[in-house]
Coordinates of N, CA and C in Angstrom, one line a residue:
M98 N 155.9 128.9 61.7 CA 155.4 130.1 62.3 C 153.9 130.1 61.9
S99 N 153.0 130.2 63.0 CA 151.6 130.3 62.7 C 151.1 131.7 62.5
R100 N 150.2 131.8 61.7 CA 149.6 133.1 61.4 C 148.4 133.4 62.2
Q101 N 148.3 134.5 62.9 CA 147.1 134.9 63.7 C 146.0 135.3 62.8
P102 N 144.7 134.9 63.1 CA 143.6 135.3 62.2 C 143.3 136.8 62.4
T103 N 142.9 137.5 61.4 CA 142.6 138.9 61.5 C 141.2 139.1 62.1
N104 N 141.0 140.3 62.5 CA 139.6 140.7 63.1 C 138.5 140.4 62.1
K105 N 138.8 140.6 60.8 CA 137.8 140.4 59.8 C 137.5 138.9 59.7
Q106 N 138.5 138.1 59.8 CA 138.3 136.6 59.7 C 137.5 136.1 60.9
L107 N 137.9 136.6 62.1 CA 137.2 136.3 63.3 C 135.7 136.7 63.3
Y108 N 135.5 137.9 62.7 CA 134.1 138.3 62.6 C 133.3 137.4 61.7
K109 N 133.9 137.0 60.5 CA 133.2 136.1 59.6 C 132.9 134.8 60.2
L110 N 133.9 134.3 61.0 CA 133.7 133.0 61.6 C 132.6 133.1 62.7
G111 N 132.6 134.1 63.5 CA 131.6 134.3 64.5 C 130.2 134.5 63.9
M112 N 130.1 135.2 62.8 CA 128.8 135.4 62.1 C 128.3 134.1 61.5
S113 N 129.2 133.3 61.0 CA 128.9 132.0 60.4 C 128.3 131.0 61.5
L114 N 128.9 131.1 62.7 CA 128.5 130.3 63.8 C 127.1 130.7 64.2
V115 N 126.9 132.0 64.3 CA 125.6 132.6 64.7 C 124.5 132.1 63.7
V116 N 124.8 132.3 62.4 CA 123.8 131.9 61.4 C 123.5 130.4 61.5
A117 N 124.6 129.6 61.6 CA 124.4 128.1 61.8 C 123.5 127.8 63.0
L118 N 123.8 128.4 64.1 CA 123.0 128.2 65.3 C 121.5 128.6 65.1
L119 N 121.3 129.7 64.4 CA 119.9 130.2 64.1 C 119.2 129.2 63.2
V120 N 119.9 128.7 62.2 CA 119.3 127.7 61.3 C 118.9 126.5 62.1
Y121 N 119.8 126.0 62.9 CA 119.6 124.8 63.7 C 118.3 125.0 64.6
L122 N 118.3 126.1 65.3 CA 117.2 126.4 66.2 C 115.9 126.5 65.5
L123 N 115.9 127.2 64.4 CA 114.6 127.4 63.6 C 114.2 126.2 62.8
S124 N 115.1 125.2 62.7 CA 114.8 124.0 61.9 C 113.8 123.1 62.7
G125 N 113.6 123.3 63.9 CA 112.7 122.5 64.7 C 113.4 121.3 65.3
K126 N 114.7 121.2 65.1 CA 115.4 120.0 65.7 C 115.9 120.3 67.1
A127 N 115.8 121.5 67.5 CA 116.2 121.8 68.9 C 115.1 122.7 69.5
P128 N 114.8 122.5 70.8 CA 113.8 123.3 71.4 C 114.3 124.7 71.6
V129 N 113.5 125.7 71.2 CA 113.9 127.1 71.3 C 113.5 127.6 72.7
K130 N 114.4 128.0 73.4 CA 114.2 128.6 74.8 C 114.4 130.1 74.7
T131 N 113.4 130.8 74.8 CA 113.5 132.3 74.8 C 114.0 132.7 76.1
P132 N 114.5 134.0 76.2 CA 115.0 134.5 77.5 C 113.9 134.4 78.6
A133 N 112.6 134.6 78.2 CA 111.6 134.6 79.2 C 111.4 133.1 79.7
K134 N 111.5 132.2 78.8 CA 111.3 130.7 79.1 C 112.5 130.3 80.1
L135 N 113.7 130.8 79.7 CA 114.9 130.4 80.5 C 114.7 131.1 81.9
A136 N 114.2 132.3 82.0 CA 114.0 132.9 83.3 C 113.0 132.2 84.1
Q137 N 111.9 131.8 83.5 CA 110.9 131.0 84.2 C 111.4 129.7 84.8
Q138 N 112.2 129.0 83.9 CA 112.8 127.7 84.3 C 113.8 127.8 85.4
S139 N 114.4 129.0 85.6 CA 115.4 129.1 86.6 C 114.9 129.7 87.9
Q140 N 113.6 129.9 88.1 CA 113.1 130.5 89.3 C 113.4 129.5 90.5
P141 N 113.7 130.1 91.6 CA 113.9 129.2 92.8 C 112.6 128.6 93.2
G142 N 112.7 127.4 93.8 CA 111.5 126.7 94.2 C 110.9 125.8 93.1
L143 N 111.5 125.7 92.0 CA 111.0 124.9 90.9 C 111.8 123.5 90.9
Y144 N 111.1 122.5 90.7 CA 111.7 121.1 90.7 C 111.6 120.4 89.4
Q145 N 112.7 119.8 89.1 CA 112.7 119.0 87.8 C 111.9 117.7 88.0
V146 N 111.1 117.4 87.0 CA 110.3 116.2 87.0 C 111.2 115.1 86.4
L147 N 111.3 114.0 87.2 CA 112.2 112.9 86.8 C 111.4 111.8 86.2
V148 N 110.1 111.5 86.7 CA 109.3 110.4 86.2 C 107.9 110.9 86.2
F149 N 107.1 110.4 85.1 CA 105.7 110.6 85.0 C 105.1 109.2 85.3
D150 N 104.6 109.0 86.6 CA 104.1 107.7 86.9 C 102.8 107.4 86.2
D151 N 101.9 108.4 86.3 CA 100.6 108.3 85.5 C 100.1 109.7 85.5
G152 N 98.8 109.9 85.2 CA 98.2 111.2 85.0 C 98.2 112.1 86.3
D153 N 98.2 111.5 87.5 CA 98.1 112.3 88.7 C 99.3 112.1 89.7
T154 N 100.4 111.5 89.2 CA 101.5 111.2 90.1 C 102.8 111.4 89.3
I155 N 103.7 112.2 89.8 CA 105.1 112.4 89.2 C 106.1 112.2 90.3
A156 N 107.4 112.1 89.9 CA 108.5 112.1 90.8 C 109.4 113.2 90.4
V157 N 109.8 114.0 91.4 CA 110.7 115.2 91.2 C 112.0 115.0 91.9
N158 N 113.0 115.8 91.4 CA 114.3 115.9 92.1 C 114.2 117.0 93.1
M159 N 114.1 116.6 94.4 CA 114.0 117.6 95.4 C 115.3 117.6 96.2
N160 N 116.2 118.5 95.8 CA 117.5 118.7 96.5 C 118.3 117.4 96.4
G161 N 118.3 116.7 95.3 CA 119.1 115.5 95.1 C 118.4 114.3 95.5
H162 N 117.2 114.4 95.9 CA 116.4 113.2 96.4 C 115.2 113.0 95.5
K163 N 114.9 111.8 95.1 CA 113.7 111.5 94.3 C 112.5 111.5 95.2
E164 N 111.5 112.4 95.0 CA 110.3 112.5 95.8 C 109.1 112.3 94.9
T165 N 108.2 111.3 95.3 CA 107.0 111.1 94.6 C 105.9 112.0 95.0
V166 N 105.2 112.6 94.1 CA 104.2 113.7 94.3 C 102.9 113.2 93.8
R167 N 101.9 113.2 94.6 CA 100.5 112.9 94.2 C 99.7 114.2 94.1
F168 N 99.1 114.5 93.0 CA 98.4 115.7 92.8 C 97.2 115.8 93.7
I169 N 97.0 116.9 94.4 CA 95.9 117.1 95.3 C 94.6 117.4 94.5
G170 N 93.5 116.7 94.8 CA 92.2 117.0 94.3 C 91.9 116.5 92.9
V171 N 92.7 115.7 92.3 CA 92.4 115.2 91.0 C 92.8 113.7 91.0
D172 N 91.9 112.9 90.3 CA 92.1 111.5 90.2 C 92.0 111.2 88.7
T173 N 93.1 110.6 88.1 CA 93.0 110.2 86.7 C 92.8 108.7 86.6
P174 N 92.3 108.2 85.5 CA 92.1 106.8 85.4 C 93.5 106.0 85.6
E175 N 93.4 104.9 86.2 CA 94.6 104.1 86.5 C 95.2 103.4 85.3
T176 N 96.6 103.4 85.3 CA 97.3 102.7 84.3 C 98.3 101.7 84.9
H177 N 98.8 102.0 86.2 CA 99.9 101.2 86.8 C 99.5 100.5 88.1
D178 N 98.3 100.7 88.6 CA 97.9 100.1 89.9 C 97.8 98.6 89.7
P179 N 98.7 97.8 90.4 CA 98.6 96.3 90.2 C 97.3 95.7 90.7
R180 N 96.5 96.4 91.5 CA 95.3 95.9 92.0 C 94.1 96.1 91.0
K181 N 94.4 97.0 90.0 CA 93.3 97.4 89.0 C 93.7 97.2 87.6
V182 N 92.7 97.0 86.7 CA 93.0 96.9 85.3 C 93.2 98.3 84.8
V183 N 93.8 98.4 83.6 CA 94.0 99.8 83.0 C 92.6 100.3 82.7
Q184 N 92.3 101.5 83.2 CA 91.0 102.1 83.0 C 90.8 102.9 81.8
C185 N 89.6 103.1 81.3 CA 89.3 103.9 80.2 C 89.9 105.3 80.3
F186 N 90.6 105.7 79.3 CA 91.3 107.0 79.2 C 92.5 107.1 80.1
G187 N 92.9 106.0 80.7 CA 94.1 106.1 81.6 C 95.4 106.5 80.8
Q188 N 95.7 105.8 79.7 CA 96.9 106.2 78.9 C 96.8 107.6 78.4
A189 N 95.6 108.0 77.9 CA 95.4 109.4 77.4 C 95.7 110.4 78.5
A190 N 95.2 110.1 79.7 CA 95.4 111.0 80.9 C 96.9 111.1 81.2
S191 N 97.6 110.0 81.2 CA 99.1 110.0 81.4 C 99.8 110.8 80.4
N192 N 99.4 110.6 79.1 CA 100.0 111.3 78.0 C 99.7 112.8 78.1
Y193 N 98.5 113.2 78.5 CA 98.2 114.6 78.7 C 99.0 115.3 79.7
T194 N 99.2 114.7 80.9 CA 100.0 115.2 81.9 C 101.4 115.4 81.5
K195 N 101.9 114.4 80.9 CA 103.3 114.4 80.4 C 103.5 115.5 79.4
G196 N 102.5 115.7 78.5 CA 102.6 116.7 77.4 C 102.4 118.1 78.0
L197 N 101.6 118.2 79.0 CA 101.3 119.5 79.6 C 102.5 120.0 80.4
I198 N 103.2 119.2 81.1 CA 104.3 119.6 81.9 C 105.6 119.6 81.0
G199 N 105.7 118.6 80.1 CA 106.8 118.6 79.2 C 108.1 118.6 79.9
D200 N 109.1 119.5 79.5 CA 110.4 119.6 80.2 C 110.4 120.7 81.2
N201 N 109.2 121.3 81.5 CA 109.2 122.3 82.5 C 109.5 121.8 83.9
R202 N 110.1 122.7 84.7 CA 110.2 122.5 86.1 C 108.9 122.9 86.7
V203 N 108.5 122.3 87.9 CA 107.2 122.6 88.5 C 107.4 123.2 89.9
R204 N 106.4 124.0 90.3 CA 106.4 124.5 91.6 C 105.3 123.7 92.4
L205 N 105.7 123.3 93.6 CA 104.8 122.5 94.4 C 104.2 123.3 95.6
E206 N 103.0 123.1 95.9 CA 102.3 123.8 97.0 C 101.4 122.9 97.8
A207 N 101.6 122.9 99.1 CA 100.8 122.1 100.0 C 99.4 122.8 100.2
D208 N 98.5 122.0 100.7 CA 97.2 122.6 101.0 C 97.0 122.5 102.5
P209 N 96.6 123.6 103.2 CA 96.5 123.6 104.6 C 95.4 122.7 105.1
Q210 N 94.4 122.3 104.3 CA 93.3 121.4 104.7 C 93.7 120.0 104.5
D211 N 94.7 119.7 103.8 CA 95.1 118.3 103.5 C 96.3 117.9 104.3
T212 N 96.6 116.6 104.3 CA 97.7 116.1 105.0 C 99.0 116.3 104.1
N213 N 100.1 116.2 104.7 CA 101.3 116.4 103.9 C 101.6 115.2 103.0
R214 N 101.3 114.0 103.5 CA 101.6 112.8 102.7 C 100.4 111.9 102.8
D215 N 100.3 111.0 101.7 CA 99.2 110.1 101.7 C 99.7 108.8 102.4
R216 N 98.8 107.7 102.4 CA 99.2 106.5 103.0 C 100.3 105.7 102.3
Y217 N 100.7 106.1 101.1 CA 101.8 105.5 100.4 C 103.0 106.4 100.5
D218 N 103.0 107.4 101.4 CA 104.1 108.3 101.7 C 104.5 109.2 100.6
R219 N 103.5 109.4 99.7 CA 103.8 110.4 98.6 C 103.4 111.8 99.1
L220 N 104.2 112.8 98.7 CA 103.8 114.2 99.0 C 102.5 114.5 98.3
L221 N 101.6 115.2 99.0 CA 100.4 115.7 98.4 C 100.6 117.2 98.1
R222 N 100.4 117.5 96.8 CA 100.7 118.9 96.4 C 99.9 119.4 95.2
Y223 N 99.7 120.7 95.2 CA 99.3 121.3 93.9 C 100.5 121.5 93.1
V224 N 100.4 121.3 91.8 CA 101.6 121.3 90.9 C 101.3 122.5 89.9
Y225 N 102.2 123.5 90.0 CA 102.1 124.6 89.1 C 103.2 124.6 88.0
L226 N 102.9 125.1 86.8 CA 103.8 125.3 85.8 C 104.5 126.6 86.0
P227 N 105.6 126.9 85.4 CA 106.3 128.2 85.6 C 105.4 129.4 85.1
D228 N 104.5 129.2 84.2 CA 103.7 130.3 83.7 C 102.4 130.5 84.7
G229 N 102.4 129.7 85.8 CA 101.3 129.9 86.7 C 100.1 129.0 86.6
R230 N 100.0 128.2 85.5 CA 98.9 127.3 85.4 C 99.0 126.2 86.4
L231 N 97.8 125.8 87.0 CA 97.7 124.7 87.9 C 97.4 123.4 87.2
V232 N 98.4 122.5 87.2 CA 98.3 121.3 86.4 C 97.1 120.5 86.9
N233 N 96.8 120.4 88.2 CA 95.7 119.7 88.8 C 94.4 120.1 88.1
A234 N 94.2 121.5 88.0 CA 93.0 122.0 87.5 C 92.9 121.8 86.0
E235 N 94.0 121.9 85.3 CA 94.0 121.7 83.8 C 93.6 120.3 83.4
I236 N 94.0 119.3 84.2 CA 93.6 118.0 84.0 C 92.1 117.8 84.0
I237 N 91.5 118.4 85.1 CA 90.0 118.3 85.2 C 89.3 119.1 84.2
K238 N 89.8 120.3 83.9 CA 89.1 121.2 83.0 C 89.0 120.6 81.6
N239 N 90.0 119.8 81.2 CA 90.1 119.2 79.9 C 89.6 117.8 79.8
G240 N 89.0 117.3 80.9 CA 88.4 116.0 80.9 C 89.4 114.8 80.9
Y241 N 90.5 115.0 81.5 CA 91.5 113.9 81.7 C 91.5 113.3 83.1
G242 N 90.7 113.8 83.9 CA 90.6 113.3 85.3 C 89.4 113.9 86.0
F243 N 89.1 113.3 87.2 CA 88.0 113.7 88.0 C 88.4 114.5 89.2
A244 N 87.5 115.3 89.7 CA 87.7 116.0 91.0 C 87.7 114.9 92.0
Y245 N 88.8 114.9 92.8 CA 88.9 113.8 93.8 C 88.4 114.4 95.1
I246 N 87.1 114.1 95.5 CA 86.5 114.7 96.6 C 86.4 113.8 97.8
G247 N 87.2 112.8 97.9 CA 87.2 111.9 99.0 C 87.8 112.5 100.3
F248 N 88.6 113.5 100.1 CA 89.3 114.2 101.2 C 89.1 115.7 101.0
P249 N 89.0 116.4 102.1 CA 88.9 117.9 102.0 C 90.1 118.6 101.5
F250 N 89.9 119.6 100.6 CA 91.0 120.5 100.2 C 90.4 121.8 99.8
T251 N 91.2 122.9 99.8 CA 90.7 124.2 99.7 C 90.1 124.5 98.3
K252 N 90.5 123.8 97.3 CA 90.1 124.1 95.9 C 89.0 123.1 95.5
Q253 N 88.3 122.5 96.4 CA 87.3 121.4 96.1 C 86.2 122.0 95.3
A254 N 85.6 123.1 95.7 CA 84.4 123.6 94.9 C 84.9 124.1 93.5
E255 N 86.0 124.6 93.4 CA 86.6 125.1 92.1 C 86.8 123.9 91.2
F256 N 87.4 122.8 91.7 CA 87.6 121.6 90.9 C 86.3 120.9 90.5
E257 N 85.3 120.9 91.4 CA 84.0 120.3 91.1 C 83.3 121.1 90.0
G258 N 83.5 122.4 90.0 CA 83.0 123.3 88.9 C 83.7 123.0 87.6
Y259 N 85.0 122.8 87.6 CA 85.7 122.4 86.3 C 85.2 121.1 85.8
Q260 N 85.0 120.1 86.8 CA 84.5 118.8 86.4 C 83.1 118.9 85.7
R261 N 82.2 119.7 86.3 CA 80.9 119.9 85.8 C 80.9 120.4 84.4
Q262 N 81.8 121.4 84.2 CA 81.9 122.1 82.8 C 82.5 121.1 81.8
A263 N 83.5 120.3 82.2 CA 84.1 119.3 81.3 C 83.0 118.2 81.0
R264 N 82.3 117.8 82.0 CA 81.2 116.8 81.7 C 80.1 117.3 80.8
E265 N 79.7 118.5 81.0 CA 78.7 119.1 80.2 C 79.1 119.4 78.8
A266 N 80.4 119.7 78.6 CA 81.0 119.9 77.3 C 81.4 118.6 76.6
N267 N 81.3 117.5 77.3 CA 81.6 116.1 76.8 C 83.1 116.1 76.4
L268 N 84.0 116.6 77.3 CA 85.4 116.6 77.0 C 86.1 115.4 77.5
G269 N 87.1 115.0 76.8 CA 88.0 113.9 77.2 C 87.2 112.6 77.6
L270 N 87.5 112.1 78.8 CA 86.9 110.9 79.2 C 85.4 110.9 79.3
W271 N 84.8 112.1 79.4 CA 83.4 112.3 79.5 C 82.7 111.9 78.1
S272 N 83.5 111.9 77.1 CA 82.9 111.6 75.8 C 83.2 110.1 75.4
G273 N 84.3 109.6 75.9 CA 84.7 108.2 75.5 C 84.6 107.2 76.5
C274 N 84.2 107.5 77.7 CA 84.1 106.5 78.8 C 82.7 106.6 79.4
Q275 N 82.4 105.7 80.3 CA 81.1 105.7 81.0 C 81.5 105.7 82.5
P276 N 81.9 106.9 83.1 CA 82.3 106.9 84.5 C 81.2 106.6 85.4
T277 N 81.5 105.9 86.5 CA 80.5 105.5 87.5 C 80.8 106.2 88.8
V278 N 79.8 106.4 89.6 CA 80.0 107.1 90.9 C 80.7 106.1 91.9
N279 N 81.7 106.6 92.6 CA 82.4 105.7 93.5 C 81.9 105.9 95.0
K280 N 82.5 105.2 95.9 CA 82.0 105.2 97.3 C 82.2 106.6 98.0
Y281 N 83.1 107.4 97.4 CA 83.3 108.7 98.0 C 82.4 109.8 97.4
G282 N 81.5 109.4 96.4 CA 80.7 110.4 95.8 C 81.3 111.0 94.5
G283 N 82.6 110.6 94.2 CA 83.2 111.1 93.0 C 83.0 110.1 91.9
Y284 N 83.9 110.1 90.9 CA 83.7 109.2 89.8 C 84.9 108.3 89.6
T285 N 84.7 107.2 89.0 CA 85.7 106.2 88.6 C 85.5 105.9 87.2
S286 N 86.6 105.7 86.5 CA 86.6 105.3 85.1 C 86.5 103.8 85.0
N287 N 85.7 103.3 84.0 CA 85.6 101.9 83.8 C 86.8 101.3 83.2
P288 N 87.0 100.0 83.1 CA 88.1 99.4 82.4 C 88.2 99.8 81.0
A289 N 89.4 99.8 80.4 CA 89.5 100.2 79.0 C 89.0 99.1 78.2
N290 N 88.5 99.5 77.0 CA 87.9 98.5 76.1 C 88.9 97.9 75.2

């Protein structure tokens, strides 16, 4: 004959589990997701990032389909282009984008002045974090990429302003590389040393 636990025993067990969970969460071994963070991550229209290709290209899960997304208006130094050598600050730019997005889902937005896809069939999009920050702009502001002005887009003047500020403040690649002007009037990072 088995004995049923008393309410007091169940309460003690429940409290022990709560305390153990809190200790685990606060130990830094598990990411703490606050209710606000959970609410942000569950907004409709957010996509899970599957792959970080480099600093300006990701792949997302779009309704069960892997879709490659090229960030509008920003160009980061190359790390994976088979036609080019790894460029100065390329790995740092890739790491920055990955760290900035982290495990967040992203919101994608097209630009009415740009095409929907590039010549490699990648979606061209502005990429927003759940807190509203524009990843494309953050990359330029912090010196991990250039304003990509070879094609028109609505935020071009804004991005050029961020680039000017990053260059003047000697941020990121502006301090460790010697960017050269490319054929589009924008910048290109030199090969990595």
